[in-house]
C-alpha atoms as a printed R data frame, in Angstrom:
    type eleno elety resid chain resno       x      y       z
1   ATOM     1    CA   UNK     A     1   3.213 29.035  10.139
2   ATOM     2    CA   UNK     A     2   6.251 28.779   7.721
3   ATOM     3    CA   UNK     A     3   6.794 31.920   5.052
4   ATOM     4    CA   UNK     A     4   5.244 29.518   2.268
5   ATOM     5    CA   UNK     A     5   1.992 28.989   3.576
6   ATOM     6    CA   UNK     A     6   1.729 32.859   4.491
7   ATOM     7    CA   UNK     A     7   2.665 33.368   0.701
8   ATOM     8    CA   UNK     A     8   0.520 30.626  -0.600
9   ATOM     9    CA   UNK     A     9  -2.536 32.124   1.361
10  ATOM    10    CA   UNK     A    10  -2.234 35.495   0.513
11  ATOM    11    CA   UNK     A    11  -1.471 34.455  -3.105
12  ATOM    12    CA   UNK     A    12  -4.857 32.221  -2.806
13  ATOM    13    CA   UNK     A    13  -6.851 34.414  -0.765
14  ATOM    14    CA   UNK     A    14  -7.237 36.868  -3.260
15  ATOM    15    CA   UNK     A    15  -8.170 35.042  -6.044
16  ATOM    16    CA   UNK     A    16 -10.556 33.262  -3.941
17  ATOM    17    CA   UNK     A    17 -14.311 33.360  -4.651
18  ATOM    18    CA   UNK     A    18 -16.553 34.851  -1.772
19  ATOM    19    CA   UNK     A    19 -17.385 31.643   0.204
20  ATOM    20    CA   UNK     A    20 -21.439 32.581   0.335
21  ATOM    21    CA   UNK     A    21 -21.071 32.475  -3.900
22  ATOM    22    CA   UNK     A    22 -19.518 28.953  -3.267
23  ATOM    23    CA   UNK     A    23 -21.189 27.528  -1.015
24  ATOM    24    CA   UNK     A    24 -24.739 29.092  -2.108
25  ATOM    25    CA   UNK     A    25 -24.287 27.447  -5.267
26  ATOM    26    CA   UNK     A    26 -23.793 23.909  -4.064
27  ATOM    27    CA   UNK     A    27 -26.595 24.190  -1.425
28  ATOM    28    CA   UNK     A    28 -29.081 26.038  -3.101
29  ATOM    29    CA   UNK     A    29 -28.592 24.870  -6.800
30  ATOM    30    CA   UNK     A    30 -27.829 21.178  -5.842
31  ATOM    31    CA   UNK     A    31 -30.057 20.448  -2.915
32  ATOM    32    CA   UNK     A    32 -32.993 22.942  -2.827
33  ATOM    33    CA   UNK     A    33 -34.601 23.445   0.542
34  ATOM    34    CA   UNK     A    34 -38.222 23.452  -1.518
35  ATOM    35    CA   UNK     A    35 -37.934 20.697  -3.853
36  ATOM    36    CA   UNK     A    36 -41.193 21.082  -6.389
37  ATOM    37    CA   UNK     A    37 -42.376 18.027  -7.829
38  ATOM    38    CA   UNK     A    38 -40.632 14.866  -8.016
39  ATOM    39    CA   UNK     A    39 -39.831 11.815  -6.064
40  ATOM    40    CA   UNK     A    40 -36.909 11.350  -3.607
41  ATOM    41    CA   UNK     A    41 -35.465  9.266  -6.294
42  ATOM    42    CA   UNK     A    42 -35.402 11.664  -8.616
43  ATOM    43    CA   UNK     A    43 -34.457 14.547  -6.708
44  ATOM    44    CA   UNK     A    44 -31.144 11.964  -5.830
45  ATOM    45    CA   UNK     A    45 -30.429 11.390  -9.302
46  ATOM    46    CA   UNK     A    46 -30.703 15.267  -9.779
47  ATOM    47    CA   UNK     A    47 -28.161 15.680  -7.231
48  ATOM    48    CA   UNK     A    48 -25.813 13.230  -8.498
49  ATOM    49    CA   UNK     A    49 -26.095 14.351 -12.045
50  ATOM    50    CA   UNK     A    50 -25.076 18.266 -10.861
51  ATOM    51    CA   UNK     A    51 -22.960 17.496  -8.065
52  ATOM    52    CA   UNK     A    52 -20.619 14.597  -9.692
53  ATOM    53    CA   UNK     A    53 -18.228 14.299 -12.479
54  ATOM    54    CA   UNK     A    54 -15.960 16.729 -14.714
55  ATOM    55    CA   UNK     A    55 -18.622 19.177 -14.944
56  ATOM    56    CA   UNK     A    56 -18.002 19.383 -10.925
57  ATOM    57    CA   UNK     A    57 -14.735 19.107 -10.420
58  ATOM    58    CA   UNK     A    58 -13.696 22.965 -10.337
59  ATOM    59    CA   UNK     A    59 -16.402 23.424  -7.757
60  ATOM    60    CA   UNK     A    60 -14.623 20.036  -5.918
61  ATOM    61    CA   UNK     A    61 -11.385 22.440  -6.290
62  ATOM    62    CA   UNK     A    62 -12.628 25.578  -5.000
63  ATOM    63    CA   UNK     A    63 -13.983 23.411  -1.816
64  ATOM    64    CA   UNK     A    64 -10.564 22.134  -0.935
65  ATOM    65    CA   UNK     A    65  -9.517 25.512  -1.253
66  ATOM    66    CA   UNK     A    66 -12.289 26.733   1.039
67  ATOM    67    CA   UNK     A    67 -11.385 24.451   3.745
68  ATOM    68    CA   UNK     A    68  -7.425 24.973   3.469
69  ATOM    69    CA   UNK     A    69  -8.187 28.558   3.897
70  ATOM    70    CA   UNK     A    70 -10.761 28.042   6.684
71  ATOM    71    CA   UNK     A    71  -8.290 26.288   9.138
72  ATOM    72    CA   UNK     A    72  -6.568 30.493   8.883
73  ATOM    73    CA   UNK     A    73  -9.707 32.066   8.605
74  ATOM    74    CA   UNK     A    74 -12.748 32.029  11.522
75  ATOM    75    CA   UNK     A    75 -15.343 33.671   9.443
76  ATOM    76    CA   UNK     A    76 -14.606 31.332   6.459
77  ATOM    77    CA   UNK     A    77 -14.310 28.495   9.156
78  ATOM    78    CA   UNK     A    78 -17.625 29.276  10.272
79  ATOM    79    CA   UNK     A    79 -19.443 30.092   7.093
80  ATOM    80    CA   UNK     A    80 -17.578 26.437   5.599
81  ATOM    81    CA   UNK     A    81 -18.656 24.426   8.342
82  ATOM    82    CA   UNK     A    82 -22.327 26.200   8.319
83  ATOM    83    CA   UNK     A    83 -22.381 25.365   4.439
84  ATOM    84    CA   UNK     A    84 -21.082 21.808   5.274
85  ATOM    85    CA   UNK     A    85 -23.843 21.229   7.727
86  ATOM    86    CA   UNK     A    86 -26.820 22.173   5.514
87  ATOM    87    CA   UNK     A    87 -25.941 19.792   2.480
88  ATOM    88    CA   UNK     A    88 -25.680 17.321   4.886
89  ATOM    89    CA   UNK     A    89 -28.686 18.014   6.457
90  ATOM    90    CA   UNK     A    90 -30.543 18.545   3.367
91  ATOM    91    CA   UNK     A    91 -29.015 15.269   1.891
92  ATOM    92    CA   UNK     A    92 -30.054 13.694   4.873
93  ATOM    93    CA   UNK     A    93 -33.452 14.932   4.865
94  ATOM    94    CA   UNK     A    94 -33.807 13.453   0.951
95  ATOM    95    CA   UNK     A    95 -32.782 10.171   2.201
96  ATOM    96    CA   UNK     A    96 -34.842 10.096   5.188
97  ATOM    97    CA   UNK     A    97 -37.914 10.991   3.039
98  ATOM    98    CA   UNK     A    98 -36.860  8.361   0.685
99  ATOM    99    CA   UNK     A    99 -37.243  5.878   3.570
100 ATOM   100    CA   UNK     A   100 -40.854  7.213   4.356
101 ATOM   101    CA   UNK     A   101 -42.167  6.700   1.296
102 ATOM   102    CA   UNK     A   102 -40.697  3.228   0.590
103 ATOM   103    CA   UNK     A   103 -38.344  4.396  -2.378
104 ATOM   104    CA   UNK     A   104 -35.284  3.989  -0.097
105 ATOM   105    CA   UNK     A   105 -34.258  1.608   2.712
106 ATOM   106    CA   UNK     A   106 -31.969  2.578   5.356
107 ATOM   107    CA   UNK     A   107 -31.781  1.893   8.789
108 ATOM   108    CA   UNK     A   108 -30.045  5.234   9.528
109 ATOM   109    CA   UNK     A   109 -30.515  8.060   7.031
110 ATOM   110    CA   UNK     A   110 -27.739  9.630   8.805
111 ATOM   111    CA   UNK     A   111 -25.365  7.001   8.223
112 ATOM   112    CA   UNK     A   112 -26.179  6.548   4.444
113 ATOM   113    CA   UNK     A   113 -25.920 10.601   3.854
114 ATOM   114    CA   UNK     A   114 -22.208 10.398   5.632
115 ATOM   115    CA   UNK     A   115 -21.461  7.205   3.652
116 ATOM   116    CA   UNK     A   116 -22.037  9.293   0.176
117 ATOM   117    CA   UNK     A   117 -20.683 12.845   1.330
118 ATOM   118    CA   UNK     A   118 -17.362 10.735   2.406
119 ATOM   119    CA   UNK     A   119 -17.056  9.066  -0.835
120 ATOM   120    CA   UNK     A   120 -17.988 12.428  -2.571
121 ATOM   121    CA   UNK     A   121 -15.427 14.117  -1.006
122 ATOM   122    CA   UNK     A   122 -12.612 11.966  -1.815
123 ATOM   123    CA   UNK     A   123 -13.864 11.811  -5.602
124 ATOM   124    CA   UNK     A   124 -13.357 15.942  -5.138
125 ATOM   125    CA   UNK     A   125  -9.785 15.690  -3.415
126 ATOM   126    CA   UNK     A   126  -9.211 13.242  -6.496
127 ATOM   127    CA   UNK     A   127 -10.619 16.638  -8.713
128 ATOM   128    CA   UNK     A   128  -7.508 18.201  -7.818
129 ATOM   129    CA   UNK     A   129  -4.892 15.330  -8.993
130 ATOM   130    CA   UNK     A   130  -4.704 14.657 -12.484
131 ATOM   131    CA   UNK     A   131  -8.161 13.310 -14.141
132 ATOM   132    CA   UNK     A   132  -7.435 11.955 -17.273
133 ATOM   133    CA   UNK     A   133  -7.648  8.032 -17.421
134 ATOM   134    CA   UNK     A   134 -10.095  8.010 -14.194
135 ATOM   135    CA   UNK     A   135 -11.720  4.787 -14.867
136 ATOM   136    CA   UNK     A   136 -15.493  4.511 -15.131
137 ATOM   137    CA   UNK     A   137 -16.017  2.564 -12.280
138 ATOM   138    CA   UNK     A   138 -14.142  5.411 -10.042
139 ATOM   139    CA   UNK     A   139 -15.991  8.229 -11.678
140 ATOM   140    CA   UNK     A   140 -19.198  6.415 -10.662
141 ATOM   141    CA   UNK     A   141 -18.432  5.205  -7.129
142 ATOM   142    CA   UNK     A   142 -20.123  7.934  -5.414
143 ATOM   143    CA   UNK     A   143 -23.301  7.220  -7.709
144 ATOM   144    CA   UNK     A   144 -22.782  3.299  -7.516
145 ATOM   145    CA   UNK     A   145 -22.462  4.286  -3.061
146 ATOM   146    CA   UNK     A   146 -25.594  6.303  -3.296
147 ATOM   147    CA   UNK     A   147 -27.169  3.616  -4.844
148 ATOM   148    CA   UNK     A   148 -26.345  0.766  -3.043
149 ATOM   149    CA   UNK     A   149 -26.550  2.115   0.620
150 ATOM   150    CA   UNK     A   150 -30.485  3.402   0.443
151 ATOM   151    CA   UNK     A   151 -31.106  0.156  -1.555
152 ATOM   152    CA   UNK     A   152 -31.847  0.987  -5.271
153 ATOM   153    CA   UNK     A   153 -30.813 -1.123  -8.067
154 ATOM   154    CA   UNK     A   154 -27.816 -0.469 -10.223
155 ATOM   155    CA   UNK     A   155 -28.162  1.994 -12.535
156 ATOM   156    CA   UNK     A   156 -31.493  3.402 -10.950
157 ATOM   157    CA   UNK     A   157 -30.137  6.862 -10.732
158 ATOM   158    CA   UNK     A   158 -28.427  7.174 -14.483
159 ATOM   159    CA   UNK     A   159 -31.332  5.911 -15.811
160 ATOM   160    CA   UNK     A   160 -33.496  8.744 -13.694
161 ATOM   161    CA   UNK     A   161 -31.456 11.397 -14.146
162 ATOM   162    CA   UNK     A   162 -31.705 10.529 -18.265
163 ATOM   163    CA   UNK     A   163 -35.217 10.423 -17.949
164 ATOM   164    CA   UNK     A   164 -35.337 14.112 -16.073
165 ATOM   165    CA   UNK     A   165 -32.941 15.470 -19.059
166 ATOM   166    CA   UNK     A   166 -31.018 16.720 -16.228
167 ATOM   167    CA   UNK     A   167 -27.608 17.942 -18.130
168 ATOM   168    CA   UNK     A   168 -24.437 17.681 -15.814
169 ATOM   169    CA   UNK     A   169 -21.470 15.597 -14.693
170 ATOM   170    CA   UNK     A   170 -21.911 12.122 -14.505
């Protein structure tokens, strides 16, 4: 490891939130393990509205910083890929149950939850390049993916998340 990226780690880990505070909050606050009332749909277009979008973006920041720092760091490592795992799962879960009750189609939930976390991601690497001037239709395309892939029309989510006076990113 060159002198730099000892510097830039040290320099980083301390300013570095605690990873449970991070990764509790996207978990727990986006994706609930008990989600109340509500349909699949709407727990979706809760997701999207928290999880997407400027209001987002400096949790999208501190993620790329957790898994820079996990690659030097087992415990983080462990505790990111943990994290990882349950929004996945709990994504995947939402979907699944979407398919159940005939809100969603999919023939793999699994498939569909990677398809959205992927294009999720690379919206949050794109948090950490300039923003300004994004246009609309790249701001949107994890909400336009989550959309299309489990079969709801354009829009569906927007108009759901409006409807549920969720306040958020996109």
């Amino acid at each position: 490891m060159c002198r730099r990226d000892r510097q830039f780690r040290r320099r980083l880990g301390g300013r570095f939130p605690p990873a449970p505070l991070l990764t509790g909050h996207t978990a727990n606050t986006l994706l609930p393990a008990d989600r109340a009332a509500g349909t699949p749909t709407d727990h979706l277009a809760r997701f999207f509205t928290l999880a997407t979008g400027a209001a987002y973006d400096d949790i999208s920041r501190l993620w790329i910083n957790a898994r820079h720092l996990s690659r030097y760091r087992p415990v983080l490592r462990d505790r990111v890929g943990h994290q990882k795992a349950l929004w996945r799962d709990r994504l995947e879960d939402l979907v699944r149950e979407g398919v159940e009750r005939g809100e969603f189609r999919s023939d793999d939930p699994h498939v569909t939850t990677i398809q959205i976390l992927v294009v999720i991601d690379g919206l949050g690497a794109h948090a950490n390049t300039a923003t300004e001037g994004r246009p609309e239709v790249v701001t949107r395309m994890a909400v336009s993916t989550a959309e299309r892939e489990p079969g709801l029309e354009r829009g569906t989510l927007t108009r759901r998340a409006a409807a549920l006076d969720v306040s958020g990113g996109s």
